mmCIF file of N, CA and C in Angstrom:
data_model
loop_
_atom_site.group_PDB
_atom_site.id
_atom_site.type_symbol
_atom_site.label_atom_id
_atom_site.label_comp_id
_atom_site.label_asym_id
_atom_site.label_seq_id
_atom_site.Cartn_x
_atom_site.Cartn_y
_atom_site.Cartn_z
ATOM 1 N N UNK A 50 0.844 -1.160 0.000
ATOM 2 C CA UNK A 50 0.000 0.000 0.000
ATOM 3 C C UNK A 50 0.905 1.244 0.000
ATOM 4 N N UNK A 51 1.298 2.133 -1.007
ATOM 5 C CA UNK A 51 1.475 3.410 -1.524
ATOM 6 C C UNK A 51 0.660 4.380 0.237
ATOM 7 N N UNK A 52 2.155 4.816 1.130
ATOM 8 C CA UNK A 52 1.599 5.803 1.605
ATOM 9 C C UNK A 52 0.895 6.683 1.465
ATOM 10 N N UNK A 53 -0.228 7.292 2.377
ATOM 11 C CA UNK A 53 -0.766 8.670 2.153
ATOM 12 C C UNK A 53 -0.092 9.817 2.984
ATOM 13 N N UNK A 54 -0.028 10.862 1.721
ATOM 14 C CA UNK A 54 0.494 11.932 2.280
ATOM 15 C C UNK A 54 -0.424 13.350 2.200
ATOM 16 N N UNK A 55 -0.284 13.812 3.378
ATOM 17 C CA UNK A 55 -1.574 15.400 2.975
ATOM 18 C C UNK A 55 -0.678 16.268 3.478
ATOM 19 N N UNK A 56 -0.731 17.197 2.489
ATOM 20 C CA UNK A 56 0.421 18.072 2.778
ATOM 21 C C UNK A 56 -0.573 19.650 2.207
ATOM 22 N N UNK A 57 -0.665 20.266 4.015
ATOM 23 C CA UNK A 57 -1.228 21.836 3.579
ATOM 24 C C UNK A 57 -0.093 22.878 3.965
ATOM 25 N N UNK A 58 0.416 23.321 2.847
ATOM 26 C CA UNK A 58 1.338 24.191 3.039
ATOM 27 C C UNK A 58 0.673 25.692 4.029
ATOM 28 N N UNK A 59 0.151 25.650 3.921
ATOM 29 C CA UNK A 59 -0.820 27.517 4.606
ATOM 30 C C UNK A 59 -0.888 26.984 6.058
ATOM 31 N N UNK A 60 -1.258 25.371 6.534
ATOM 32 C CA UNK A 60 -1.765 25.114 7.755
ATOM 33 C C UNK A 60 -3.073 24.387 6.828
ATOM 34 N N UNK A 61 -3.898 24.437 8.513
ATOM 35 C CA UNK A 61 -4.781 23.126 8.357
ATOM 36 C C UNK A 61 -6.105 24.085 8.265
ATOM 37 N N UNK A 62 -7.029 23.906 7.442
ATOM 38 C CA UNK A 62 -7.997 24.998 7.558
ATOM 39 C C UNK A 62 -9.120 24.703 8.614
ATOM 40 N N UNK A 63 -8.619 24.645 9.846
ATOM 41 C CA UNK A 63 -9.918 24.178 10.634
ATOM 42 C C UNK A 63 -9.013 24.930 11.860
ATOM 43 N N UNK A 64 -9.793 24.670 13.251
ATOM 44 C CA UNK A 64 -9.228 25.727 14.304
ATOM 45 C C UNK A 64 -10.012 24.394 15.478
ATOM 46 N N UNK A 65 -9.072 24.326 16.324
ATOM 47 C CA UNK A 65 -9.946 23.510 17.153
ATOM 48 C C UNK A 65 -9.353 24.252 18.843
ATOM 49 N N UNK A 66 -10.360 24.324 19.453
ATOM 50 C CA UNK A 66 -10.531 25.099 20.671
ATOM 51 C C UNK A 66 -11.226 24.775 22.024
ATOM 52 N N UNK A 67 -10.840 23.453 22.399
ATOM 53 C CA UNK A 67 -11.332 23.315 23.439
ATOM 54 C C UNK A 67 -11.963 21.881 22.707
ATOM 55 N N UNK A 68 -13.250 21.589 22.672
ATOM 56 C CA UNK A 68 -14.383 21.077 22.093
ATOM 57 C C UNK A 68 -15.237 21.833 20.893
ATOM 58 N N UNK A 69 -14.234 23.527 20.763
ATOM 59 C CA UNK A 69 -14.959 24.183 19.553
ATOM 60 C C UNK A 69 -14.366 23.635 18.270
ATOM 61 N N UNK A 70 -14.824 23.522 17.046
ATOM 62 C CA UNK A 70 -14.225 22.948 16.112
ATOM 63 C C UNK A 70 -14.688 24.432 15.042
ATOM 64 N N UNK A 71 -13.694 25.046 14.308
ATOM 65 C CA UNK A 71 -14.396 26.268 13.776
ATOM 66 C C UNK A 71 -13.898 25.612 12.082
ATOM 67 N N UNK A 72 -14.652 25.485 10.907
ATOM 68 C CA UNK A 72 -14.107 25.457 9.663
ATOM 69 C C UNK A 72 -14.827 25.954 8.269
ATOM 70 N N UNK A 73 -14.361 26.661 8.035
ATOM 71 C CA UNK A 73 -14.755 28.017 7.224
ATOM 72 C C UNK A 73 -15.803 28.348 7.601
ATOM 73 N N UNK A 74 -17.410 28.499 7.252
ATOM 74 C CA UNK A 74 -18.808 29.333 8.040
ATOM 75 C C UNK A 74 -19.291 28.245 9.083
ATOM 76 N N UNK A 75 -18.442 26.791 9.128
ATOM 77 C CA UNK A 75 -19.469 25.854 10.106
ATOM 78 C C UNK A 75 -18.765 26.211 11.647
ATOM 79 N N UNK A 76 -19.678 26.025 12.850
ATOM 80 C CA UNK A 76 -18.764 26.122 13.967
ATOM 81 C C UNK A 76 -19.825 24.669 14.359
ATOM 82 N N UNK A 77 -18.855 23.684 15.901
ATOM 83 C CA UNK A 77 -19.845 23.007 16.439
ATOM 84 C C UNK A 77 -18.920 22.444 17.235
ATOM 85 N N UNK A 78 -19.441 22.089 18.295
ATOM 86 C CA UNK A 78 -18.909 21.468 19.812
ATOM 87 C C UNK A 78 -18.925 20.297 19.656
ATOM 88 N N UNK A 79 -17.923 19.554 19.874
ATOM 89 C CA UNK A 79 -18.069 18.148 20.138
ATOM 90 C C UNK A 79 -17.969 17.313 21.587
ATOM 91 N N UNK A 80 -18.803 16.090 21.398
ATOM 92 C CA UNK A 80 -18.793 15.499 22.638
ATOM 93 C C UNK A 80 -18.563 14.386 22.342
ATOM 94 N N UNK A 81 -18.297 13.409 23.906
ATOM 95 C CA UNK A 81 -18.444 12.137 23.574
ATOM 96 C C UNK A 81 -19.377 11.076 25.165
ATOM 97 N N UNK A 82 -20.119 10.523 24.938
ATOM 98 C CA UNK A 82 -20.471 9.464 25.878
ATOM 99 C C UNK A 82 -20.266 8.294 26.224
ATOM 100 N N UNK A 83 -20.334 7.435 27.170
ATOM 101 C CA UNK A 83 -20.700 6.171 26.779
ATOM 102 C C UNK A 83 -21.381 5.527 26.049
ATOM 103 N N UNK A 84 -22.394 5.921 26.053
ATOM 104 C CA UNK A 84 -24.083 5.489 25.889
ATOM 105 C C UNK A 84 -24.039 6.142 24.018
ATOM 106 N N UNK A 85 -24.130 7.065 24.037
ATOM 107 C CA UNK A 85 -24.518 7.296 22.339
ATOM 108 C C UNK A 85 -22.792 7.537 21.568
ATOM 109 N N UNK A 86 -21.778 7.800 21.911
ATOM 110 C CA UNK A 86 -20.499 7.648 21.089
ATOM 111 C C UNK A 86 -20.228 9.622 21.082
ATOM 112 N N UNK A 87 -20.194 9.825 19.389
ATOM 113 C CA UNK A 87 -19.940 11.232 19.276
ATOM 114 C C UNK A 87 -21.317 11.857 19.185
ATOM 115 N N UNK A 88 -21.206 13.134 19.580
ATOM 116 C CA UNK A 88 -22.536 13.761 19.860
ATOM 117 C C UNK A 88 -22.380 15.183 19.367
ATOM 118 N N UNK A 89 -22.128 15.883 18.426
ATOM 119 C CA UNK A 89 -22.287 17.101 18.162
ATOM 120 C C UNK A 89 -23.515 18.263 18.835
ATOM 121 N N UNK A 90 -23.019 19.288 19.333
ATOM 122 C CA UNK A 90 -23.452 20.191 19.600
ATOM 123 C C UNK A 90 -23.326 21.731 19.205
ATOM 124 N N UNK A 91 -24.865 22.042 18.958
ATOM 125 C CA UNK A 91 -24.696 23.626 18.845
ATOM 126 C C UNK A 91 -23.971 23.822 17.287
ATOM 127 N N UNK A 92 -24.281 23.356 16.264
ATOM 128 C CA UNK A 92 -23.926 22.960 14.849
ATOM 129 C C UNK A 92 -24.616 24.219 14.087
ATOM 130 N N UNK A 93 -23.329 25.196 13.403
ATOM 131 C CA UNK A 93 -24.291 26.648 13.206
ATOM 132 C C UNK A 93 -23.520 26.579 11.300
ATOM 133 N N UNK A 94 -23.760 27.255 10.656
ATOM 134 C CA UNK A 94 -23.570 27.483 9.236
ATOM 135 C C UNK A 94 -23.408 28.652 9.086
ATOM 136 N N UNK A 95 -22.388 29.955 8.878
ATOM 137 C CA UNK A 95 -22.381 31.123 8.836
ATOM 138 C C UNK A 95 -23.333 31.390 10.225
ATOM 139 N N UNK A 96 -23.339 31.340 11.513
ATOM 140 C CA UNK A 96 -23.691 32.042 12.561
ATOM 141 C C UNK A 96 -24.640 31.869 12.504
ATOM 142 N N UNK A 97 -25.681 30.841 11.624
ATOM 143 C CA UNK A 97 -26.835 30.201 11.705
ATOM 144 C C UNK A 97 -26.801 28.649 12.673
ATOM 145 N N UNK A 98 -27.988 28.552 13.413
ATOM 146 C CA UNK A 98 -28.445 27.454 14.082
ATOM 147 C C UNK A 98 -28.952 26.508 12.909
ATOM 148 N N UNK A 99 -28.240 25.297 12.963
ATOM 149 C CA UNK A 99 -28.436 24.304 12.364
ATOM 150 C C UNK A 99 -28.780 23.071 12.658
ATOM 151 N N UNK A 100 -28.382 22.582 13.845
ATOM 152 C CA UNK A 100 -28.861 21.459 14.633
ATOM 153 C C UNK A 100 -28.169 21.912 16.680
ATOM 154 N N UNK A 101 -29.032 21.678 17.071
ATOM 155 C CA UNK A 101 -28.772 22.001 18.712
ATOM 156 C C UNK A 101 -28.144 20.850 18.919
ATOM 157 N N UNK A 102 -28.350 19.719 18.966
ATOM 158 C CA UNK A 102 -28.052 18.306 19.475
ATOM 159 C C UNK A 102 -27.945 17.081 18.559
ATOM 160 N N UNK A 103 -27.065 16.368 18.022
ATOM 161 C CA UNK A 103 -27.116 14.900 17.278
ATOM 162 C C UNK A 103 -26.167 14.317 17.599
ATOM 163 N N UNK A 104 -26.849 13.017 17.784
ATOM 164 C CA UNK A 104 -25.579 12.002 17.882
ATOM 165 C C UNK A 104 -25.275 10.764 17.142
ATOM 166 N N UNK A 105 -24.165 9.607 17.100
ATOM 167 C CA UNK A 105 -24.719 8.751 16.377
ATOM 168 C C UNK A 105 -25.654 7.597 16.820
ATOM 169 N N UNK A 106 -25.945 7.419 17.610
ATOM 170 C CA UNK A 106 -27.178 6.367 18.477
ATOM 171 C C UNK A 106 -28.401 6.629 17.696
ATOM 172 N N UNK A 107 -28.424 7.586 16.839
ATOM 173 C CA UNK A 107 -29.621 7.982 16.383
ATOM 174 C C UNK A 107 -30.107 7.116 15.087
ATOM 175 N N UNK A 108 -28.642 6.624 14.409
ATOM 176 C CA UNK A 108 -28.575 5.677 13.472
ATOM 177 C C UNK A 108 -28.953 4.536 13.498
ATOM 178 N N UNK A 109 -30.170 4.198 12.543
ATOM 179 C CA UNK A 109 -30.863 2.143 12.620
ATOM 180 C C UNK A 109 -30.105 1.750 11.145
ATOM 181 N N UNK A 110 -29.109 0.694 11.964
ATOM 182 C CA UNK A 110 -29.108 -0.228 10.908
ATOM 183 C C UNK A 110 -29.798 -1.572 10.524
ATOM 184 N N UNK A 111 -30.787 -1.738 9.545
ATOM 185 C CA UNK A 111 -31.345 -2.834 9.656
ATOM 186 C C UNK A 111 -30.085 -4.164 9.574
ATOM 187 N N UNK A 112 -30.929 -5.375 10.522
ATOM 188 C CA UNK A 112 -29.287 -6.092 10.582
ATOM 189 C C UNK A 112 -30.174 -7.592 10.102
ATOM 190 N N UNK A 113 -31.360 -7.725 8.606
ATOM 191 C CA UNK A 113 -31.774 -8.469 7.736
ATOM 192 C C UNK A 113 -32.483 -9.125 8.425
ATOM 193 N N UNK A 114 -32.746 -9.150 9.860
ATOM 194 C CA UNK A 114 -33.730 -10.227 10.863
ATOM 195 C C UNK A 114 -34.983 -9.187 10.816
ATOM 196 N N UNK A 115 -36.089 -9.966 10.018
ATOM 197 C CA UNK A 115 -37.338 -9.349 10.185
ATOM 198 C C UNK A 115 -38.314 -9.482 11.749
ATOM 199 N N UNK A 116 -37.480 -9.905 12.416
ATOM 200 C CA UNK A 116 -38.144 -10.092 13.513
ATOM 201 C C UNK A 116 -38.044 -9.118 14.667
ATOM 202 N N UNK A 117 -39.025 -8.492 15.760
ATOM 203 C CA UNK A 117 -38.210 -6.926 16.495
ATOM 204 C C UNK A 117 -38.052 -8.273 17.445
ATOM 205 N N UNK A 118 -36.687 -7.021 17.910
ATOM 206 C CA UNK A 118 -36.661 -5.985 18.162
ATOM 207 C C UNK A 118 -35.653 -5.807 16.679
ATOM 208 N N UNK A 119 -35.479 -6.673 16.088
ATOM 209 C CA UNK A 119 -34.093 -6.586 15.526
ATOM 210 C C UNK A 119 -34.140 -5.424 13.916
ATOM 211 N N UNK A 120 -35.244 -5.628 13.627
ATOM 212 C CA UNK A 120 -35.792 -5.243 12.517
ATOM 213 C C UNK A 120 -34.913 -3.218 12.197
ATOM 214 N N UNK A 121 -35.028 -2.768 13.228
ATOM 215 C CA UNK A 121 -34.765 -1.228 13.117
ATOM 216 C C UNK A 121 -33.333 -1.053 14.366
ATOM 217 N N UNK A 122 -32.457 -2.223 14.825
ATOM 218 C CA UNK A 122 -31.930 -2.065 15.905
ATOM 219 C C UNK A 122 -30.340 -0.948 15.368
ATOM 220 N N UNK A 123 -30.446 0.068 16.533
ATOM 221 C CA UNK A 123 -29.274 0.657 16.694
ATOM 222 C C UNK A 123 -28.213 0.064 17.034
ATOM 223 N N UNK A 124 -27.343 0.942 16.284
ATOM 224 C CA UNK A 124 -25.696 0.003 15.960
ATOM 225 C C UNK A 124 -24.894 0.523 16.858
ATOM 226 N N UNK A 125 -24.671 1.890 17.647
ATOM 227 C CA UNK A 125 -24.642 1.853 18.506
ATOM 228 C C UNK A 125 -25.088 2.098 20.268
ATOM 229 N N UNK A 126 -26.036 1.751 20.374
ATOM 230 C CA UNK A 126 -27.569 1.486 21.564
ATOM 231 C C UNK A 126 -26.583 0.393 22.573
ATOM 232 N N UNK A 127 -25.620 0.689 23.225
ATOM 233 C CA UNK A 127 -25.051 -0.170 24.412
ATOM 234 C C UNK A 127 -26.121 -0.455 25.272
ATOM 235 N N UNK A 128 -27.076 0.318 25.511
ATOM 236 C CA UNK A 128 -28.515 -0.180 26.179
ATOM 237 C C UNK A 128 -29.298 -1.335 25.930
ATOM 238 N N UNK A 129 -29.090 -1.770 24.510
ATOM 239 C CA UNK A 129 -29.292 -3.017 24.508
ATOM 240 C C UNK A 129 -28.821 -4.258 25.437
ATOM 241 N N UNK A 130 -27.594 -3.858 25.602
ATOM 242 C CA UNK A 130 -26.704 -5.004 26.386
ATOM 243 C C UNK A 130 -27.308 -5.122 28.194
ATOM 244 N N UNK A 131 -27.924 -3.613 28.049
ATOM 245 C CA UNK A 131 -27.778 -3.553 29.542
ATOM 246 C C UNK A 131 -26.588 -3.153 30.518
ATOM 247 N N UNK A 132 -26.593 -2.122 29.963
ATOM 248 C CA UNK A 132 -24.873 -1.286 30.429
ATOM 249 C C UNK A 132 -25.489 0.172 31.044
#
């Protein structure tokens, strides 16, 4: 496998600040949980409100068992397990 190389001569066009992530008009906070994984917050577009809250727990992957619970089950829902 032929290394990858990324090479930005100017710098990196993004700014990261804490949990702020700033890149060109988008700004948004990131998080993380146990329970749902990464969780974006406060997600704006040019100083516009775009989403307050998402995470990925929110995602159903069907996993081909027509039967529930399985039918719509989240891929990552650790609540399933009982955690």
């Amino acid at each position: 496998m032929k290394p990858l190389e990324i090479v930005q001569p100017e710098g990196a066009a993004f700014e990261v600040d804490g949990r702020l992530v700033k890149w060109d008009k988008w700004t948004l906070r990131v998080g993380f949980n146990y329970r749902e994984g990464l969780v974006l917050h406060d997600v704006k577009y040019d100083n516009r409100p775009i989403l307050h809250r998402a995470s990925l727990v929110e995602m159903a992957v069907p996993y081909a068992d027509p039967n529930p619970p399985y039918t719509r089950k989240c891929a990552f829902d650790v609540g399933d397990y009982g955690l």
